[in-house]
Coordinates of N, CA and C in Angstrom, one line a residue:
X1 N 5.5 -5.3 36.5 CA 6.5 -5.9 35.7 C 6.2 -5.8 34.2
X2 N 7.6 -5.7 33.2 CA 7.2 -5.6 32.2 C 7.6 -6.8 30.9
X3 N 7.2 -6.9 30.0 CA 7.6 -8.4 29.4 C 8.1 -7.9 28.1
X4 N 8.8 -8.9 27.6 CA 9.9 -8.4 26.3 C 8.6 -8.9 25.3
X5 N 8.7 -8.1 24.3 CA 7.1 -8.0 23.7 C 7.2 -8.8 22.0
X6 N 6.8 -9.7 21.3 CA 7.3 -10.7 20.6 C 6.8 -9.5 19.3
X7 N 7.3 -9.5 18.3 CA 7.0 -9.0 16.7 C 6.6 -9.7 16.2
X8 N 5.1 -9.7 16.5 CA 4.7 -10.9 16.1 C 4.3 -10.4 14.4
X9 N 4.1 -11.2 13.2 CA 3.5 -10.5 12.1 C 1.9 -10.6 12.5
X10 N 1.4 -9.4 11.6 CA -0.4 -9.2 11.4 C -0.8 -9.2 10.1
X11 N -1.6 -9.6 9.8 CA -2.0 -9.9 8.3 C -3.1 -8.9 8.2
X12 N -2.9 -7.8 7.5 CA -3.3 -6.6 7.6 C -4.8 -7.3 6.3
X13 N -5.9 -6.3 6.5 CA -7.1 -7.0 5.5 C -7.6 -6.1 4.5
X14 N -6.8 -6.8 2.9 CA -6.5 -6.3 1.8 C -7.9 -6.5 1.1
X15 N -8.8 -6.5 1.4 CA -10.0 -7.5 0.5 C -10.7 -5.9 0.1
X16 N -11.8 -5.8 -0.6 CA -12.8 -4.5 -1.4 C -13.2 -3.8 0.3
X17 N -14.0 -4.7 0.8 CA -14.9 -4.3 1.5 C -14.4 -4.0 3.0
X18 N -12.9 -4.2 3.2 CA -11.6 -3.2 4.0 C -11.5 -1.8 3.8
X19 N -11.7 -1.5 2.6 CA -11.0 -0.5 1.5 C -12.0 0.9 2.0
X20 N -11.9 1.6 2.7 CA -12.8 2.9 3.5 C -12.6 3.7 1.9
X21 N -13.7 4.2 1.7 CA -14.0 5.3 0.1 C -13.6 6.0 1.1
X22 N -13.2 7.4 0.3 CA -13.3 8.9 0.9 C -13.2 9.5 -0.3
X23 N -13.4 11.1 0.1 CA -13.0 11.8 -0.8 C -11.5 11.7 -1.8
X24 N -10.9 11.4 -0.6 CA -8.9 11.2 -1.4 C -8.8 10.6 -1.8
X25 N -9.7 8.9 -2.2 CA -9.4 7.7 -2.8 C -10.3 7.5 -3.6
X26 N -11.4 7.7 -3.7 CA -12.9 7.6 -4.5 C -12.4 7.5 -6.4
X27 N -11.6 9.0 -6.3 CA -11.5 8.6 -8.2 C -10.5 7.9 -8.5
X28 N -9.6 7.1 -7.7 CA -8.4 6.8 -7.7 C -9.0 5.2 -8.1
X29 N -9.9 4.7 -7.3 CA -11.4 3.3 -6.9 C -11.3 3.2 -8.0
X30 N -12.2 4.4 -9.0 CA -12.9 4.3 -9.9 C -11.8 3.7 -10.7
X31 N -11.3 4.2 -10.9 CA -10.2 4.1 -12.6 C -9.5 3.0 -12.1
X32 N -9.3 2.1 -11.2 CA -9.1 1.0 -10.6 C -10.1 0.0 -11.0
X33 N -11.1 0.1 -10.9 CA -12.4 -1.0 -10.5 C -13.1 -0.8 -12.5
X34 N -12.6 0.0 -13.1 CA -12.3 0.0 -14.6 C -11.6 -0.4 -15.6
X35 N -10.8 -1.2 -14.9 CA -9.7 -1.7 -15.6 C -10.1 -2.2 -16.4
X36 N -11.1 -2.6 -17.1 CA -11.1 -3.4 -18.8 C -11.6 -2.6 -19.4
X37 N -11.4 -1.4 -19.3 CA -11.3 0.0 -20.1 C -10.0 0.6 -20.2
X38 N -8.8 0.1 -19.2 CA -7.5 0.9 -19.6 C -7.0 1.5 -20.6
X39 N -7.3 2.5 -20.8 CA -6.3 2.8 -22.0 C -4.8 1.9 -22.4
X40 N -4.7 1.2 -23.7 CA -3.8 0.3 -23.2 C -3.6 -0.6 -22.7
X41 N -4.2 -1.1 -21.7 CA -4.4 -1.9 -21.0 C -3.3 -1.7 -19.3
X42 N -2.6 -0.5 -19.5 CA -2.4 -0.4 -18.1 C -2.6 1.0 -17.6
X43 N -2.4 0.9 -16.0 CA -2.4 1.8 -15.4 C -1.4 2.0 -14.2
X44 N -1.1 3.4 -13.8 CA -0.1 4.3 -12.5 C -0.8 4.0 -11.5
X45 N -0.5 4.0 -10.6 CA -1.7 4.2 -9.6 C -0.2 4.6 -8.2
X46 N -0.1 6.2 -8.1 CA 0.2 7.1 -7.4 C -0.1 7.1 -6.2
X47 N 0.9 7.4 -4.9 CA 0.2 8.1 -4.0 C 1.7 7.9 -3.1
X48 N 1.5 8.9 -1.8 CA 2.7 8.7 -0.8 C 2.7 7.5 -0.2
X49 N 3.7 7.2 0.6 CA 4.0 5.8 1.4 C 2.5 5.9 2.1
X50 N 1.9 4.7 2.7 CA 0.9 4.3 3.3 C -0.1 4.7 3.2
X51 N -0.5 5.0 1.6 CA -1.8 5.8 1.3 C -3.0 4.6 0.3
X52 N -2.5 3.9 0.5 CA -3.5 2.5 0.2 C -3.1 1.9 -0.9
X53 N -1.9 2.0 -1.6 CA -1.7 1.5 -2.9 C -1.8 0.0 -3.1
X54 N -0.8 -0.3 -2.3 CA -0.9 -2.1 -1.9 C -2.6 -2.4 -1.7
X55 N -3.0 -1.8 -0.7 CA -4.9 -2.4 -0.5 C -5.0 -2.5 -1.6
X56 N -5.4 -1.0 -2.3 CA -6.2 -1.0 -3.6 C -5.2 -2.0 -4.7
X57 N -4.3 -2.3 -4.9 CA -3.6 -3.2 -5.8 C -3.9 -5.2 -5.7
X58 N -4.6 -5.4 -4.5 CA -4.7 -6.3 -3.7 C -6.6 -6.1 -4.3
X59 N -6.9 -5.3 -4.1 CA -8.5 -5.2 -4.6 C -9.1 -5.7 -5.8
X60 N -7.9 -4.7 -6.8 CA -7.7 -5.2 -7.9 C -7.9 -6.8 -8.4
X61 N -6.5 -6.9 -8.1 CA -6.3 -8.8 -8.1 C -7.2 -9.4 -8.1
X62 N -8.1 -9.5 -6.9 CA -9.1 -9.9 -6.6 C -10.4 -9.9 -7.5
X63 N -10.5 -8.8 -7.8 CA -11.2 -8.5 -9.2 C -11.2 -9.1 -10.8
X64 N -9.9 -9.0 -10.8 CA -9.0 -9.0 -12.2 C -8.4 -10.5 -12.1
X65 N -8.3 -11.1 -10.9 CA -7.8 -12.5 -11.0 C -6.0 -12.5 -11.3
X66 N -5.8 -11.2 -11.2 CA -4.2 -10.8 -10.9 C -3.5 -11.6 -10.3
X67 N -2.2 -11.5 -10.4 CA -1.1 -11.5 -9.4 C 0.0 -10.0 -8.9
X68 N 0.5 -10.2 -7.7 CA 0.9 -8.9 -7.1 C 2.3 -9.5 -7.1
X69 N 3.4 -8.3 -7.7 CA 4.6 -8.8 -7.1 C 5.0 -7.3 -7.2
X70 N 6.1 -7.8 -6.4 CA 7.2 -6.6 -6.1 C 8.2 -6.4 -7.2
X71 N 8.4 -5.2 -7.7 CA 9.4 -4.9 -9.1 C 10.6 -5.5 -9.2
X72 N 11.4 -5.2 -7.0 CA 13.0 -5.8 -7.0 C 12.8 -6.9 -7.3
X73 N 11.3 -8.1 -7.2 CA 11.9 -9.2 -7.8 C 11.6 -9.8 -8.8
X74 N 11.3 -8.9 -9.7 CA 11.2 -9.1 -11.1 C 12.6 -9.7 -11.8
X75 N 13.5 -9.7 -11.4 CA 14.5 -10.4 -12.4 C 14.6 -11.4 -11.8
X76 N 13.9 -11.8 -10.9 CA 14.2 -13.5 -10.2 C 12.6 -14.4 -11.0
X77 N 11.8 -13.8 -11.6 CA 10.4 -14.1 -12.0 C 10.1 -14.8 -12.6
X78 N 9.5 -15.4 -13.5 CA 9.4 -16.6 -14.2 C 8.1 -15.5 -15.3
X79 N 8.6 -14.9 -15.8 CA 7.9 -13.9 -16.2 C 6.9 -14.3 -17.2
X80 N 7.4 -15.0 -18.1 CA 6.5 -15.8 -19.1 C 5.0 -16.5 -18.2
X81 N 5.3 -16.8 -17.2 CA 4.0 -17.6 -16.0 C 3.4 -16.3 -15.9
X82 N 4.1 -15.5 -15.2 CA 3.1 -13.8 -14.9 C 2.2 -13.4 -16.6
X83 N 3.3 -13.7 -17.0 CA 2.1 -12.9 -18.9 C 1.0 -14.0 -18.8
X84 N 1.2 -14.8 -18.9 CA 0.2 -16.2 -18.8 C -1.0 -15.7 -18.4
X85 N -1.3 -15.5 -16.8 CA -2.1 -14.9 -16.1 C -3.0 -13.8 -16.9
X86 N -2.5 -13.4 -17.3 CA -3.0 -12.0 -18.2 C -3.2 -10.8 -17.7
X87 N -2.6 -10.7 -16.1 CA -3.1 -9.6 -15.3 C -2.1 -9.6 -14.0
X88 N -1.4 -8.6 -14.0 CA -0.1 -8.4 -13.0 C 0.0 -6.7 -12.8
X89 N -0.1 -7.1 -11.4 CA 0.2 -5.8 -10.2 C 1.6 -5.7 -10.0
X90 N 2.4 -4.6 -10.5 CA 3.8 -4.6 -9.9 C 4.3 -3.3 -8.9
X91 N 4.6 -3.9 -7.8 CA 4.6 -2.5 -6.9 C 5.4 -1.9 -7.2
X92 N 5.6 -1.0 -6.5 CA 7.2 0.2 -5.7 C 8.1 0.0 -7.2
X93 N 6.7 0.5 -8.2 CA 8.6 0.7 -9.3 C 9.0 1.9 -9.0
X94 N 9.2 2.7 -8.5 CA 10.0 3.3 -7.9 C 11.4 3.1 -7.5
X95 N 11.2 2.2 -6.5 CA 11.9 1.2 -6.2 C 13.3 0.9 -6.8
X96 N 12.9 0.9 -7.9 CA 13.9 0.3 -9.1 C 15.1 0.7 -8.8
X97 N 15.5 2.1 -9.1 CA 16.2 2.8 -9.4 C 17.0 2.7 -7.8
X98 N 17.0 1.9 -6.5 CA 17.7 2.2 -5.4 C 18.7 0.9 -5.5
X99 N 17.8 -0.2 -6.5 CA 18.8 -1.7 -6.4 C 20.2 -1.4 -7.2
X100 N 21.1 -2.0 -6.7 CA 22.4 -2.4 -6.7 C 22.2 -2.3 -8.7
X101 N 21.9 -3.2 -9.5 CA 21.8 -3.1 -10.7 C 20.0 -3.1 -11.3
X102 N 19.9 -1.6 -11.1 CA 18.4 -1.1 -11.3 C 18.3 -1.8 -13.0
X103 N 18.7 -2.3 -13.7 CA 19.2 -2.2 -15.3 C 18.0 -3.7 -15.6
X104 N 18.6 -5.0 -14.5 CA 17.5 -6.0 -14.5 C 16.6 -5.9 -14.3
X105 N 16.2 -5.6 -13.0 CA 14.9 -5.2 -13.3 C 14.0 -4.4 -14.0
X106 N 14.9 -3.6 -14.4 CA 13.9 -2.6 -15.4 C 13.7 -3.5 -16.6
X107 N 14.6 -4.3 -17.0 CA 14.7 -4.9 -18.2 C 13.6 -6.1 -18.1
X108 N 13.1 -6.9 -17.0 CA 12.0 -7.7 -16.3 C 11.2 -6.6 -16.9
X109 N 10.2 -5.8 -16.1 CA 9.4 -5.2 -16.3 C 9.5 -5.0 -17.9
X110 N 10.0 -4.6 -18.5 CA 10.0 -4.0 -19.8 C 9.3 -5.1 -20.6
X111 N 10.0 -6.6 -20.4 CA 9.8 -7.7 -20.8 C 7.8 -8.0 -20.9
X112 N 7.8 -8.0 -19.5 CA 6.8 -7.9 -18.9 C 5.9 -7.4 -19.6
X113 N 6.1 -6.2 -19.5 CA 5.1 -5.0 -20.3 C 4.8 -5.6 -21.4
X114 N 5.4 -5.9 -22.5 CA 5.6 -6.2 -23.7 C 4.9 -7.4 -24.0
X115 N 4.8 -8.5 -22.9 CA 4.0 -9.9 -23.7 C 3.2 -9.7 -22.7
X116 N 2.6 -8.9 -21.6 CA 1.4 -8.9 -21.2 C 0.2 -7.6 -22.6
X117 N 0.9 -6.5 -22.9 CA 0.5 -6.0 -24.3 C -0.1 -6.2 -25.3
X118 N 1.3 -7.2 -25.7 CA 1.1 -8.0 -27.2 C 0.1 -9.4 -27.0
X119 N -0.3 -9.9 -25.4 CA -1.1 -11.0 -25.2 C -2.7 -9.9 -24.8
X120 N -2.8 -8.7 -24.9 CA -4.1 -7.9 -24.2 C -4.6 -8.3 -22.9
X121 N -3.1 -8.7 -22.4 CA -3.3 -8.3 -20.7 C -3.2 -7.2 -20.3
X122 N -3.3 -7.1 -18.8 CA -3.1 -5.6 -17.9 C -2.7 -5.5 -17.2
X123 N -1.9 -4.3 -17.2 CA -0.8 -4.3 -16.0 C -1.3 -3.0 -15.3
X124 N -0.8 -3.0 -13.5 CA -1.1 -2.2 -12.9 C 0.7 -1.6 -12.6
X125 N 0.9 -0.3 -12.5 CA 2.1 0.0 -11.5 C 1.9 0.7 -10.5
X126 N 2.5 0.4 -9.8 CA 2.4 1.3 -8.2 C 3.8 2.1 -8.0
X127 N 3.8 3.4 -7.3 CA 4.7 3.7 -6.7 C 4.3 5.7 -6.5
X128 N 5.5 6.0 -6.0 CA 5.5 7.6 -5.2 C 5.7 8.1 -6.6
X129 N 4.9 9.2 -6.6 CA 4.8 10.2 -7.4 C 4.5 9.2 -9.1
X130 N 4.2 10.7 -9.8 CA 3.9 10.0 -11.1 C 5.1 9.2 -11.6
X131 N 4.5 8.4 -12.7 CA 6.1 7.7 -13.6 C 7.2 8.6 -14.1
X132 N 6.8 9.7 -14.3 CA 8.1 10.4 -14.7 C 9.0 11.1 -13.9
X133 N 8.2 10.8 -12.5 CA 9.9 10.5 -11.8 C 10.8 9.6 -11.1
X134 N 10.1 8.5 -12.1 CA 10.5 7.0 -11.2 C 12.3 6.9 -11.6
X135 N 13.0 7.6 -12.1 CA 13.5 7.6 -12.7 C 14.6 6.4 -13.1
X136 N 13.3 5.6 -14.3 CA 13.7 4.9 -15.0 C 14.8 5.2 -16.1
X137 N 16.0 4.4 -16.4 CA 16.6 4.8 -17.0 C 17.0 3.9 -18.6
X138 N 16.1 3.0 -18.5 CA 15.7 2.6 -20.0 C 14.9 3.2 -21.1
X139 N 15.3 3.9 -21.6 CA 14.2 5.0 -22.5 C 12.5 4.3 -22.3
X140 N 12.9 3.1 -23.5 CA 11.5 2.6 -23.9 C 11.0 2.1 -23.2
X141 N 11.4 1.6 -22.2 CA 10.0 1.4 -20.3 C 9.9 2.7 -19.9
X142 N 10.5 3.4 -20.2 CA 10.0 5.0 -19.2 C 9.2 5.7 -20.1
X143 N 9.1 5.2 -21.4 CA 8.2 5.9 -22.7 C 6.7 5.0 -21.9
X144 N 6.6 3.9 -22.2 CA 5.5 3.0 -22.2 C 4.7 3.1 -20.8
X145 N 5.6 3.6 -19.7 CA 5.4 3.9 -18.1 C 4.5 5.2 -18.2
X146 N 5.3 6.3 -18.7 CA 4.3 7.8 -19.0 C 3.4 7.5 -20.0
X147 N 3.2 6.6 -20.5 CA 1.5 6.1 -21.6 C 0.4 6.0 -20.8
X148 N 0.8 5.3 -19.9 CA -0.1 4.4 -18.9 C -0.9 5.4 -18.0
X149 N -2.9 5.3 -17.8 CA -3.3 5.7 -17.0 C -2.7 6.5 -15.7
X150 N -3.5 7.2 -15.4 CA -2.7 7.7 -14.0 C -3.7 7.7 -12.8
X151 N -3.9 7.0 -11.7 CA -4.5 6.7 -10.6 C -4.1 7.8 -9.5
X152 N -4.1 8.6 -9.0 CA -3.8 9.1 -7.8 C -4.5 9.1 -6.6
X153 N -3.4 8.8 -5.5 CA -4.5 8.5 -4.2 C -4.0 10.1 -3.4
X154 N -5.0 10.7 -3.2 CA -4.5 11.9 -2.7 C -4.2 11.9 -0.8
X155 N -4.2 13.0 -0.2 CA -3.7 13.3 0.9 C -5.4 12.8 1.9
X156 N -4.9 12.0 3.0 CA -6.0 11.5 3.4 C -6.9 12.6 4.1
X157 N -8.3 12.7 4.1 CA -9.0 13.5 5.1 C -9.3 12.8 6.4
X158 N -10.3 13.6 7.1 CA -10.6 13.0 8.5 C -11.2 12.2 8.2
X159 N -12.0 11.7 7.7 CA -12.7 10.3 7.7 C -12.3 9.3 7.1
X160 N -11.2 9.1 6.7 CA -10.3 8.2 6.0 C -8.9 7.6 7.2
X161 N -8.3 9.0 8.0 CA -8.0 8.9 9.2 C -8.6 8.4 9.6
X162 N -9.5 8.4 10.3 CA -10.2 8.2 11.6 C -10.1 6.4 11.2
X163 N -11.1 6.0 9.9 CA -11.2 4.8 9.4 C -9.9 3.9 9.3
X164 N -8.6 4.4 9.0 CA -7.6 3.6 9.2 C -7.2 3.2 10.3
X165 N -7.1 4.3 11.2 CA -6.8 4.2 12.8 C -7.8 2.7 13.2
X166 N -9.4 2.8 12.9 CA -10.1 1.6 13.0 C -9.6 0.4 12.4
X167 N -9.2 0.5 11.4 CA -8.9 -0.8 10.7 C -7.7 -1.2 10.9
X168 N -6.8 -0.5 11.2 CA -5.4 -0.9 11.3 C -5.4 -1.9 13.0
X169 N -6.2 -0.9 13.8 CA -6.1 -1.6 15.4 C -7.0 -3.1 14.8
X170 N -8.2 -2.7 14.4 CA -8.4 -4.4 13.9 C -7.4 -5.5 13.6
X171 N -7.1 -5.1 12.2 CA -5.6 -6.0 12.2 C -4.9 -6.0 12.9
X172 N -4.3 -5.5 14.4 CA -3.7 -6.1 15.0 C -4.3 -6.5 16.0
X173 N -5.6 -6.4 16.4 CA -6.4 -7.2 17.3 C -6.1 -6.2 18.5
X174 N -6.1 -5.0 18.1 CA -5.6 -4.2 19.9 C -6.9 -3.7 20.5
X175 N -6.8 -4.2 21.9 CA -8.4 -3.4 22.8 C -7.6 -2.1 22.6
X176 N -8.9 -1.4 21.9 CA -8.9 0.6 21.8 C -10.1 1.4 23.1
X177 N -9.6 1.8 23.8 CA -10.4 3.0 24.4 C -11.4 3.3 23.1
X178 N -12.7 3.1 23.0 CA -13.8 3.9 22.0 C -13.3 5.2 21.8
X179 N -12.5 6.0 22.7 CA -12.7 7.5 22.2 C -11.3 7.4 21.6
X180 N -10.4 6.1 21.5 CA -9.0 6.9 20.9 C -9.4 7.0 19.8
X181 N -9.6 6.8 18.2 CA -9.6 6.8 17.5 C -9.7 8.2 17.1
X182 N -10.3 9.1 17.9 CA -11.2 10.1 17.3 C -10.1 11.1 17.8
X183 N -9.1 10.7 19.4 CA -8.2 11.6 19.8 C -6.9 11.3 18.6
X184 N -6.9 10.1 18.4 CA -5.5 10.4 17.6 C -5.8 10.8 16.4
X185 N -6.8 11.2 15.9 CA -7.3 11.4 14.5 C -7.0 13.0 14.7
X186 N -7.0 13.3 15.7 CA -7.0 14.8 15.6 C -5.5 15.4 15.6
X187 N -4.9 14.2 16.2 CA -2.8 14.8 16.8 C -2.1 13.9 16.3
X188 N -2.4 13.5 15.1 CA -1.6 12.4 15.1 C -0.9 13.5 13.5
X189 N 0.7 12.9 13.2 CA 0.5 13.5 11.7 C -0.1 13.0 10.7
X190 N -0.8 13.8 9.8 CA -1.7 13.6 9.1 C -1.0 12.4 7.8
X191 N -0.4 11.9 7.6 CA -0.2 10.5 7.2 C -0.3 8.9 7.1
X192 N -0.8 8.3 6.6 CA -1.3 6.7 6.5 C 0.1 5.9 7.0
X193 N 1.3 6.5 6.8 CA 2.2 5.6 7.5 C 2.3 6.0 9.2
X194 N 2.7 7.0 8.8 CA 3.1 7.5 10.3 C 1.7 6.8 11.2
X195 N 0.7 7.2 11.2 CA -0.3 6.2 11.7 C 0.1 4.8 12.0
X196 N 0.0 4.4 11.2 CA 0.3 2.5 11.2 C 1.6 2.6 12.4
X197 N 2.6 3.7 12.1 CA 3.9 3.4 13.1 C 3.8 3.9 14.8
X198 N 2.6 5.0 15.0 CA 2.0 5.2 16.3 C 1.3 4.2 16.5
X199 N 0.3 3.3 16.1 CA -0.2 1.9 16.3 C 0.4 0.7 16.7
X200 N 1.4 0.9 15.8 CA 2.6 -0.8 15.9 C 3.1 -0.3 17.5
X201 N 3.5 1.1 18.0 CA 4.4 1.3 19.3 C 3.5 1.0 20.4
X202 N 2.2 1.8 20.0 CA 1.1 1.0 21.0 C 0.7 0.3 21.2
X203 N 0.8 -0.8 20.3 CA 0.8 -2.4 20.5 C 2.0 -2.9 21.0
X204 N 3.3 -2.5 20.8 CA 4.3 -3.4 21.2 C 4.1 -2.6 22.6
X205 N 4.6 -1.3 23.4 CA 4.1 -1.1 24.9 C 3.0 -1.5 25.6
X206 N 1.6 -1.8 25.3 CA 0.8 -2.1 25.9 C 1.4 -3.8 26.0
X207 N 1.5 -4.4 24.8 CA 2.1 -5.9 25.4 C 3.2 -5.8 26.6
X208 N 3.9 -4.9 26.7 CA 5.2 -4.9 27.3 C 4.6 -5.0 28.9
X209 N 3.7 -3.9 28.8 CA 3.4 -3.8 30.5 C 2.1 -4.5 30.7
X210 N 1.3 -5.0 29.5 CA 0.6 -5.8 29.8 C -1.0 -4.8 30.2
X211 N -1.1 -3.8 29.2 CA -2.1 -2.8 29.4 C -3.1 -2.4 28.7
X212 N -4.3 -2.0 29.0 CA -5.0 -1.7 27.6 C -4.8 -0.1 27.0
X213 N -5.2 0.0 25.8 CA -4.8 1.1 25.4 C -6.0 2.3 25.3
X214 N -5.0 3.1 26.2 CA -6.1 3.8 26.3 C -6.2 5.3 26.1
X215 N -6.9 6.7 26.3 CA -6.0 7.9 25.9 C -5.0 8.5 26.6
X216 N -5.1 8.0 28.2 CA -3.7 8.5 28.9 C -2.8 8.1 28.3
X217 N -2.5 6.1 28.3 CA -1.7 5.9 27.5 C -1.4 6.4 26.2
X218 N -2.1 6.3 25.5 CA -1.7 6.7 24.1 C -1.0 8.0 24.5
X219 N -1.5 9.4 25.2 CA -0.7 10.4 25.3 C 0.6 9.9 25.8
X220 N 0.8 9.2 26.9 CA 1.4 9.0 27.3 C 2.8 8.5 26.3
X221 N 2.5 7.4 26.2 CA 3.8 6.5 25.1 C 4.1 7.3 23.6
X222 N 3.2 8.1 22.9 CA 3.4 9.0 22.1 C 3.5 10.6 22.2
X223 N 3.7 10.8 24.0 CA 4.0 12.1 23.7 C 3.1 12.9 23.1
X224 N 2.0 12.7 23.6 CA 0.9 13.8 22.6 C -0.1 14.7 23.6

């Protein structure tokens, strides 16, 4: 018999000593774990969907005594409290440009920018591809955006694979067959999201039928 399987949330673990080095992320760390050398005082920090931006922005904080917000909700902010701090992670500006009136928030951020600067705070940004294609459409935030450091987290290798596949089943607490790790590291597509989303299926089916996970299964429910 099989059981309707609950979504439950997992509190994925954002802390330094989560954070697997490799070759793809190593100089990305550096210029991260630097930050009171920023040029400016901020920095880009680049990479595709599920390539560690949030961890490493979450590392940061932790370091820097930051706060992390998301860009869309920058016009809801209390922004003056964020400059305060002296040190603010703003994700997915990217992002921007998909909301209903991209214009507020850019105008938040800009704000932002401006009395975390003029106070010699630091600001981090996150998002896909460099700033100049975030395509910001306020001149002077998209001038001050292409100023800023540039962090890049590159295309993951096998030992970065292999180590998320570990860490992600951690976070959700799933019993692994010892040898999946190493089979799905080899067939899986080579992506930090797509990973996490063959993980979440294997967690929600093995709850369902009440199974451990193992490499039949895994071939099995993913087709591999």
């Amino acid at each position: 018999m099989s059981q309707l399987p609950l979504d439950l949330p997992h509190r994925p673990a954002l802390d330094r000593e989560a954070f697997f080095v490799s070759a793809s992320n190593a100089a990305a760390l550096t210029m991260v774990e630097a930050w009171r050398d920023w040029p400016g005082g901020k920095l880009a920090l680049t990479g595709a969907g599920g390539s560690g931006k949030t961890h490493l922005a979450h590392v940061w904080a932790a370091d820097a005594g930051a706060v992390v917000v998301d860009a869309v909700d920058l016009p809801q902010s209390d922004l003056p409290a964020l400059a305060e701090i002296g040190a603010v992670a703003v994700e997915d500006v990217d992002h921007i440009a998909d909301l209903p009136t991209p214009r507020e928030a850019e105008a938040a951020l800009f704000h932002l920018h401006n009395m975390l600067s003029g106070a010699g705070g630091k600001l981090l940004v996150t998002g896909k591809g460099a700033p100049a294609r975030w395509r910001i459409a306020t001149a002077d935030l998209a001038s001050r955006l292409h100023a800023a450091g540039l962090a890049t987290l590159g295309a993951p290798d096998d030992a970065l694979i292999h180590a998320v596949i570990v860490k992600i089943a951690s976070d959700r607490q799933l019993d692994l067959d010892p040898r999946l790790p190493a089979f799905l590291a080899l067939r899986l597509d080579r992506s930090l999201a797509s990973i996490a989303g063959a993980l979440a299926d294997l967690d929600r089916q093995a709850l369902a039928v009440q199974r451990r996970i193992t490499v039949p299964f895994a071939r099995q429910v993913l087709g591999l």
